[in-house]
PDB file of C-alpha atoms in Angstrom:
ATOM      1  CA  UNK A  27     -85.254 -74.478  22.360  1.00 38.00           C
ATOM      2  CA  UNK A  28     -87.703 -74.661  25.108  1.00 45.00           C
ATOM      3  CA  UNK A  29     -88.111 -77.359  27.113  1.00 48.00           C
ATOM      4  CA  UNK A  30     -91.796 -77.818  27.148  1.00 51.00           C
ATOM      5  CA  UNK A  31     -94.539 -80.561  27.263  1.00 55.00           C
ATOM      6  CA  UNK A  32     -98.189 -80.240  25.811  1.00 51.00           C
ATOM      7  CA  UNK A  33    -100.520 -81.894  27.338  1.00 50.00           C
ATOM      8  CA  UNK A  34    -104.262 -82.586  26.539  1.00 48.00           C
ATOM      9  CA  UNK A  35    -106.470 -82.394  28.441  1.00 51.00           C
ATOM     10  CA  UNK A  36    -110.389 -82.408  27.399  1.00 52.00           C
ATOM     11  CA  UNK A  37    -111.857 -80.635  30.587  1.00 57.00           C
ATOM     12  CA  UNK A  38    -110.450 -77.377  29.407  1.00 56.00           C
ATOM     13  CA  UNK A  39    -112.365 -76.199  26.748  1.00 59.00           C
ATOM     14  CA  UNK A  40    -110.715 -79.844  24.401  1.00 58.00           C
ATOM     15  CA  UNK A  41    -107.309 -78.157  24.746  1.00 65.00           C
ATOM     16  CA  UNK A  42    -103.484 -78.936  24.138  1.00 61.00           C
ATOM     17  CA  UNK A  43    -102.376 -76.574  27.714  1.00 61.00           C
ATOM     18  CA  UNK A  44     -98.218 -76.142  27.327  1.00 65.00           C
ATOM     19  CA  UNK A  45     -96.787 -77.141  30.385  1.00 61.00           C
ATOM     20  CA  UNK A  46     -92.641 -75.145  31.069  1.00 61.00           C
ATOM     21  CA  UNK A  47     -90.956 -78.841  32.511  1.00 56.00           C
ATOM     22  CA  UNK A  48     -88.127 -76.315  33.323  1.00 60.00           C
ATOM     23  CA  UNK A  49     -89.568 -74.653  36.550  1.00 62.00           C
ATOM     24  CA  UNK A  50     -90.250 -78.369  38.283  1.00 64.00           C
ATOM     25  CA  UNK A  51     -86.740 -79.451  39.521  1.00 74.00           C
ATOM     26  CA  UNK A  52     -87.721 -82.811  40.837  1.00 79.00           C
ATOM     27  CA  UNK A  53     -91.178 -83.699  41.801  1.00 82.00           C
ATOM     28  CA  UNK A  54     -91.663 -86.201  44.742  1.00 79.00           C
ATOM     29  CA  UNK A  55     -94.012 -89.749  42.887  1.00 78.00           C
ATOM     30  CA  UNK A  56     -94.354 -92.717  45.179  1.00 73.00           C
ATOM     31  CA  UNK A  57     -91.538 -92.442  47.370  1.00 72.00           C
ATOM     32  CA  UNK A  58     -89.117 -91.831  44.914  1.00 83.00           C
ATOM     33  CA  UNK A  59     -87.989 -88.181  42.934  1.00 88.00           C
ATOM     34  CA  UNK A  60     -89.097 -87.721  39.281  1.00 88.00           C
ATOM     35  CA  UNK A  61     -87.671 -85.281  37.319  1.00 88.00           C
ATOM     36  CA  UNK A  62     -90.299 -83.724  34.724  1.00 85.00           C
ATOM     37  CA  UNK A  63     -87.366 -82.621  32.903  1.00 85.00           C
ATOM     38  CA  UNK A  64     -85.488 -85.594  31.792  1.00 86.00           C
ATOM     39  CA  UNK A  65     -88.352 -87.918  32.456  1.00 88.00           C
ATOM     40  CA  UNK A  66     -86.491 -90.099  34.699  1.00 90.00           C
ATOM     41  CA  UNK A  67     -87.083 -91.395  38.587  1.00 90.00           C
ATOM     42  CA  UNK A  68     -84.318 -91.147  41.032  1.00 90.00           C
ATOM     43  CA  UNK A  69     -83.304 -91.477  44.531  1.00 89.00           C
ATOM     44  CA  UNK A  70     -82.161 -89.328  47.652  1.00 88.00           C
ATOM     45  CA  UNK A  71     -80.640 -90.609  50.482  1.00 88.00           C
ATOM     46  CA  UNK A  72     -81.728 -88.611  53.917  1.00 88.00           C
ATOM     47  CA  UNK A  73     -80.495 -90.425  57.164  1.00 90.00           C
ATOM     48  CA  UNK A  74     -80.597 -88.291  60.257  1.00 90.00           C
ATOM     49  CA  UNK A  75     -80.141 -89.662  63.646  1.00 88.00           C
ATOM     50  CA  UNK A  76     -80.743 -86.213  64.880  1.00 86.00           C
ATOM     51  CA  UNK A  77     -83.730 -86.235  67.623  1.00 84.00           C
ATOM     52  CA  UNK A  78     -87.019 -86.172  66.883  1.00 82.00           C
ATOM     53  CA  UNK A  79     -89.856 -83.545  67.832  1.00 82.00           C
ATOM     54  CA  UNK A  80     -93.018 -84.188  66.746  1.00 83.00           C
ATOM     55  CA  UNK A  81     -91.946 -87.040  64.820  1.00 80.00           C
ATOM     56  CA  UNK A  82     -89.653 -84.118  62.661  1.00 80.00           C
ATOM     57  CA  UNK A  83     -85.835 -84.801  62.921  1.00 83.00           C
ATOM     58  CA  UNK A  84     -84.255 -81.362  64.495  1.00 85.00           C
ATOM     59  CA  UNK A  85     -81.623 -82.199  62.853  1.00 85.00           C
ATOM     60  CA  UNK A  86     -79.607 -81.711  59.264  1.00 88.00           C
ATOM     61  CA  UNK A  87     -79.424 -84.759  57.163  1.00 89.00           C
ATOM     62  CA  UNK A  88     -76.245 -86.201  57.234  1.00 89.00           C
ATOM     63  CA  UNK A  89     -73.785 -86.864  53.726  1.00 89.00           C
ATOM     64  CA  UNK A  90     -71.446 -89.958  53.031  1.00 90.00           C
ATOM     65  CA  UNK A  91     -68.758 -87.744  54.222  1.00 90.00           C
ATOM     66  CA  UNK A  92     -70.301 -87.547  57.592  1.00 91.00           C
ATOM     67  CA  UNK A  93     -71.423 -91.217  57.876  1.00 89.00           C
ATOM     68  CA  UNK A  94     -67.842 -91.658  60.247  1.00 89.00           C
ATOM     69  CA  UNK A  95     -68.893 -89.253  62.358  1.00 90.00           C
ATOM     70  CA  UNK A  96     -72.628 -88.561  61.972  1.00 89.00           C
ATOM     71  CA  UNK A  97     -73.185 -91.978  63.404  1.00 89.00           C
ATOM     72  CA  UNK A  98     -74.112 -92.425  67.159  1.00 90.00           C
ATOM     73  CA  UNK A  99     -71.402 -94.232  69.073  1.00 90.00           C
ATOM     74  CA  UNK A 100     -73.911 -95.850  70.727  1.00 91.00           C
ATOM     75  CA  UNK A 101     -75.905 -97.317  67.729  1.00 92.00           C
ATOM     76  CA  UNK A 102     -79.080 -99.074  68.458  1.00 92.00           C
ATOM     77  CA  UNK A 103     -81.511-101.547  67.044  1.00 92.00           C
ATOM     78  CA  UNK A 104     -84.403 -98.689  67.263  1.00 91.00           C
ATOM     79  CA  UNK A 105     -82.217 -95.639  65.341  1.00 92.00           C
ATOM     80  CA  UNK A 106     -80.840 -98.445  62.357  1.00 94.00           C
ATOM     81  CA  UNK A 107     -84.550 -99.852  61.814  1.00 93.00           C
ATOM     82  CA  UNK A 108     -85.845 -95.666  61.462  1.00 91.00           C
ATOM     83  CA  UNK A 109     -83.375 -95.280  59.147  1.00 92.00           C
ATOM     84  CA  UNK A 110     -84.144 -98.285  56.807  1.00 91.00           C
ATOM     85  CA  UNK A 111     -88.304 -97.530  56.688  1.00 89.00           C
ATOM     86  CA  UNK A 112     -87.536 -94.283  56.057  1.00 87.00           C
ATOM     87  CA  UNK A 113     -86.087 -95.844  52.397  1.00 86.00           C
ATOM     88  CA  UNK A 114     -89.624 -95.862  50.432  1.00 84.00           C
ATOM     89  CA  UNK A 115     -88.657 -98.512  47.631  1.00 86.00           C
ATOM     90  CA  UNK A 116     -92.921 -98.758  46.483  1.00 84.00           C
ATOM     91  CA  UNK A 117     -91.774-100.556  42.699  1.00 84.00           C
ATOM     92  CA  UNK A 118     -88.910-102.479  44.275  1.00 86.00           C
ATOM     93  CA  UNK A 119     -86.068-100.696  42.309  1.00 87.00           C
ATOM     94  CA  UNK A 120     -83.724 -99.692  45.761  1.00 88.00           C
ATOM     95  CA  UNK A 121     -85.062-103.801  46.851  1.00 89.00           C
ATOM     96  CA  UNK A 122     -80.804-104.648  46.306  1.00 88.00           C
ATOM     97  CA  UNK A 123     -80.116-102.321  48.885  1.00 90.00           C
ATOM     98  CA  UNK A 124     -83.507-102.834  50.996  1.00 91.00           C
ATOM     99  CA  UNK A 125     -82.722-106.574  50.892  1.00 93.00           C
ATOM    100  CA  UNK A 126     -78.956-106.023  52.407  1.00 94.00           C
ATOM    101  CA  UNK A 127     -80.493-103.666  55.968  1.00 94.00           C
ATOM    102  CA  UNK A 128     -83.382-106.297  56.538  1.00 93.00           C
ATOM    103  CA  UNK A 129     -80.419-109.337  56.775  1.00 94.00           C
ATOM    104  CA  UNK A 130     -78.452-107.188  58.951  1.00 95.00           C
ATOM    105  CA  UNK A 131     -81.657-105.953  60.943  1.00 93.00           C
ATOM    106  CA  UNK A 132     -82.376-110.086  61.116  1.00 92.00           C
ATOM    107  CA  UNK A 133     -78.579-110.876  62.066  1.00 91.00           C
ATOM    108  CA  UNK A 134     -79.106-107.962  64.373  1.00 89.00           C
ATOM    109  CA  UNK A 135     -81.811-109.350  66.266  1.00 85.00           C
ATOM    110  CA  UNK A 136     -80.717-112.818  66.553  1.00 84.00           C
ATOM    111  CA  UNK A 137     -77.009-111.406  67.936  1.00 81.00           C
ATOM    112  CA  UNK A 138     -79.288-110.466  70.496  1.00 74.00           C
ATOM    113  CA  UNK A 139     -81.762-112.397  71.631  1.00 70.00           C
ATOM    114  CA  UNK A 140     -81.117-114.760  74.520  1.00 54.00           C
ATOM    115  CA  UNK A 141     -83.980-116.913  75.112  1.00 44.00           C
ATOM    116  CA  UNK A 142     -87.063-115.980  73.361  1.00 52.00           C
ATOM    117  CA  UNK A 143     -88.083-115.097  70.391  1.00 52.00           C
ATOM    118  CA  UNK A 144     -89.188-111.319  70.079  1.00 56.00           C
ATOM    119  CA  UNK A 145     -87.285-107.641  70.773  1.00 53.00           C
ATOM    120  CA  UNK A 146     -88.743-106.221  74.341  1.00 58.00           C
ATOM    121  CA  UNK A 147     -88.899-102.449  74.079  1.00 62.00           C
ATOM    122  CA  UNK A 148     -85.634-102.925  76.266  1.00 68.00           C
ATOM    123  CA  UNK A 149     -83.637-104.521  73.654  1.00 78.00           C
ATOM    124  CA  UNK A 150     -84.576-102.141  70.770  1.00 84.00           C
ATOM    125  CA  UNK A 151     -82.438 -99.627  72.651  1.00 86.00           C
ATOM    126  CA  UNK A 152     -79.649-101.111  73.648  1.00 87.00           C
ATOM    127  CA  UNK A 153     -75.893 -99.807  71.670  1.00 90.00           C
ATOM    128  CA  UNK A 154     -75.014-102.754  69.647  1.00 91.00           C
ATOM    129  CA  UNK A 155     -71.316-104.423  69.401  1.00 91.00           C
ATOM    130  CA  UNK A 156     -68.673-102.526  67.708  1.00 92.00           C
ATOM    131  CA  UNK A 157     -68.474-105.615  65.137  1.00 94.00           C
ATOM    132  CA  UNK A 158     -72.176-104.140  64.055  1.00 93.00           C
ATOM    133  CA  UNK A 159     -71.619-101.036  64.385  1.00 94.00           C
ATOM    134  CA  UNK A 160     -68.820-101.065  61.470  1.00 94.00           C
ATOM    135  CA  UNK A 161     -71.862-103.401  58.981  1.00 95.00           C
ATOM    136  CA  UNK A 162     -74.449-100.737  60.194  1.00 95.00           C
ATOM    137  CA  UNK A 163     -71.956 -97.583  59.141  1.00 94.00           C
ATOM    138  CA  UNK A 164     -70.550-100.017  56.197  1.00 95.00           C
ATOM    139  CA  UNK A 165     -74.570-100.207  54.955  1.00 95.00           C
ATOM    140  CA  UNK A 166     -75.115 -96.722  55.751  1.00 94.00           C
ATOM    141  CA  UNK A 167     -72.267 -95.632  53.309  1.00 94.00           C
ATOM    142  CA  UNK A 168     -73.303 -97.945  50.348  1.00 94.00           C
ATOM    143  CA  UNK A 169     -76.598 -96.137  50.341  1.00 92.00           C
ATOM    144  CA  UNK A 170     -75.409 -93.674  48.897  1.00 93.00           C
ATOM    145  CA  UNK A 171     -74.829 -95.143  45.279  1.00 92.00           C
ATOM    146  CA  UNK A 172     -78.581 -95.863  45.202  1.00 91.00           C
ATOM    147  CA  UNK A 173     -78.692 -91.918  43.939  1.00 90.00           C
ATOM    148  CA  UNK A 174     -76.772 -92.756  41.078  1.00 92.00           C
ATOM    149  CA  UNK A 175     -79.693 -95.107  40.614  1.00 90.00           C
ATOM    150  CA  UNK A 176     -81.842 -93.026  37.794  1.00 91.00           C
ATOM    151  CA  UNK A 177     -84.825 -94.699  35.768  1.00 88.00           C
ATOM    152  CA  UNK A 178     -86.634 -93.384  32.853  1.00 88.00           C
ATOM    153  CA  UNK A 179     -90.491 -93.921  33.468  1.00 85.00           C
ATOM    154  CA  UNK A 180     -90.852 -95.825  30.674  1.00 83.00           C
ATOM    155  CA  UNK A 181     -88.880 -97.824  29.298  1.00 80.00           C
ATOM    156  CA  UNK A 182     -91.210 -98.605  26.307  1.00 84.00           C
ATOM    157  CA  UNK A 183     -88.877 -98.903  23.391  1.00 83.00           C
ATOM    158  CA  UNK A 184     -89.626 -96.828  20.676  1.00 83.00           C
ATOM    159  CA  UNK A 185     -88.935 -99.865  18.051  1.00 86.00           C
ATOM    160  CA  UNK A 186     -90.939-101.849  19.893  1.00 88.00           C
ATOM    161  CA  UNK A 187     -93.180-103.988  17.908  1.00 89.00           C
ATOM    162  CA  UNK A 188     -96.482-106.283  18.336  1.00 88.00           C
ATOM    163  CA  UNK A 189     -97.465-107.007  21.835  1.00 91.00           C
ATOM    164  CA  UNK A 190     -95.217-107.317  25.066  1.00 92.00           C
ATOM    165  CA  UNK A 191     -94.398-110.470  27.200  1.00 93.00           C
ATOM    166  CA  UNK A 192     -94.355-109.751  30.594  1.00 94.00           C
ATOM    167  CA  UNK A 193     -91.639-112.788  31.808  1.00 95.00           C
ATOM    168  CA  UNK A 194     -91.965-113.486  36.243  1.00 96.00           C
ATOM    169  CA  UNK A 195     -89.420-115.909  37.909  1.00 94.00           C
ATOM    170  CA  UNK A 196     -88.379-115.636  41.840  1.00 95.00           C
ATOM    171  CA  UNK A 197     -85.818-117.540  43.576  1.00 94.00           C
ATOM    172  CA  UNK A 198     -85.037-118.075  46.949  1.00 93.00           C
ATOM    173  CA  UNK A 199     -82.071-118.995  49.629  1.00 92.00           C
ATOM    174  CA  UNK A 200     -81.160-119.246  53.847  1.00 91.00           C
ATOM    175  CA  UNK A 201     -81.130-115.488  53.894  1.00 89.00           C
ATOM    176  CA  UNK A 202     -84.537-114.695  51.089  1.00 90.00           C
ATOM    177  CA  UNK A 203     -86.284-114.668  48.492  1.00 89.00           C
ATOM    178  CA  UNK A 204     -86.776-112.564  45.675  1.00 88.00           C
ATOM    179  CA  UNK A 205     -88.996-112.680  42.854  1.00 89.00           C
ATOM    180  CA  UNK A 206     -88.452-110.122  39.693  1.00 89.00           C
ATOM    181  CA  UNK A 207     -91.388-109.016  36.410  1.00 89.00           C
ATOM    182  CA  UNK A 208     -90.012-107.341  33.480  1.00 88.00           C
ATOM    183  CA  UNK A 209     -91.746-106.758  30.116  1.00 90.00           C
ATOM    184  CA  UNK A 210     -90.047-107.834  26.946  1.00 90.00           C
ATOM    185  CA  UNK A 211     -91.098-106.339  23.570  1.00 89.00           C
ATOM    186  CA  UNK A 212     -89.836-107.486  20.375  1.00 88.00           C
ATOM    187  CA  UNK A 213     -88.520-104.930  17.859  1.00 86.00           C
ATOM    188  CA  UNK A 214     -88.271-103.597  14.288  1.00 84.00           C
ATOM    189  CA  UNK A 215     -84.972-105.282  14.345  1.00 74.00           C
ATOM    190  CA  UNK A 216     -86.079-108.249  14.669  1.00 65.00           C
ATOM    191  CA  UNK A 217     -84.288-107.714  18.477  1.00 59.00           C
ATOM    192  CA  UNK A 218     -85.289-107.982  22.234  1.00 60.00           C
TER     193      UNK A 218
END
């Protein structure tokens, strides 16, 4: 069976158009990858410590197995912040990973902050301690785990009945706070 979708476009003579989804491997949408064939979102991790030329990295992205050999021995806060900032997650699906990076970044700032409350330019470029470097290398290895996450674009169950209910809750600690919102439907099997 051919993998195709029929899309109705009223601006094209009011006719439906068949689109072959096999043509599209992955499309980048909202900073994530969309697999139109399976209608799922996923992430692709790109870690690259090579120098930039005109805001573009010159070298290849590294893989999980290359972390030990490719992370610079003189790892700086500027380098790790650049890698953390490259993870764009507007939907918050990778928050368990991005939050860990923010906590590590805060720890790094506090660890090397002596008198003033801000990082000056020179402090962004110092080599961090060996302990901090190990923590960041562990983080970068774990970051590749988000490539295993896959989310259906539409989360509504096929057997949903009635109106959806929006549920929101939040919590916090000394390190961070978070909120969560989800939609809940009843199903025709009297389930939730």
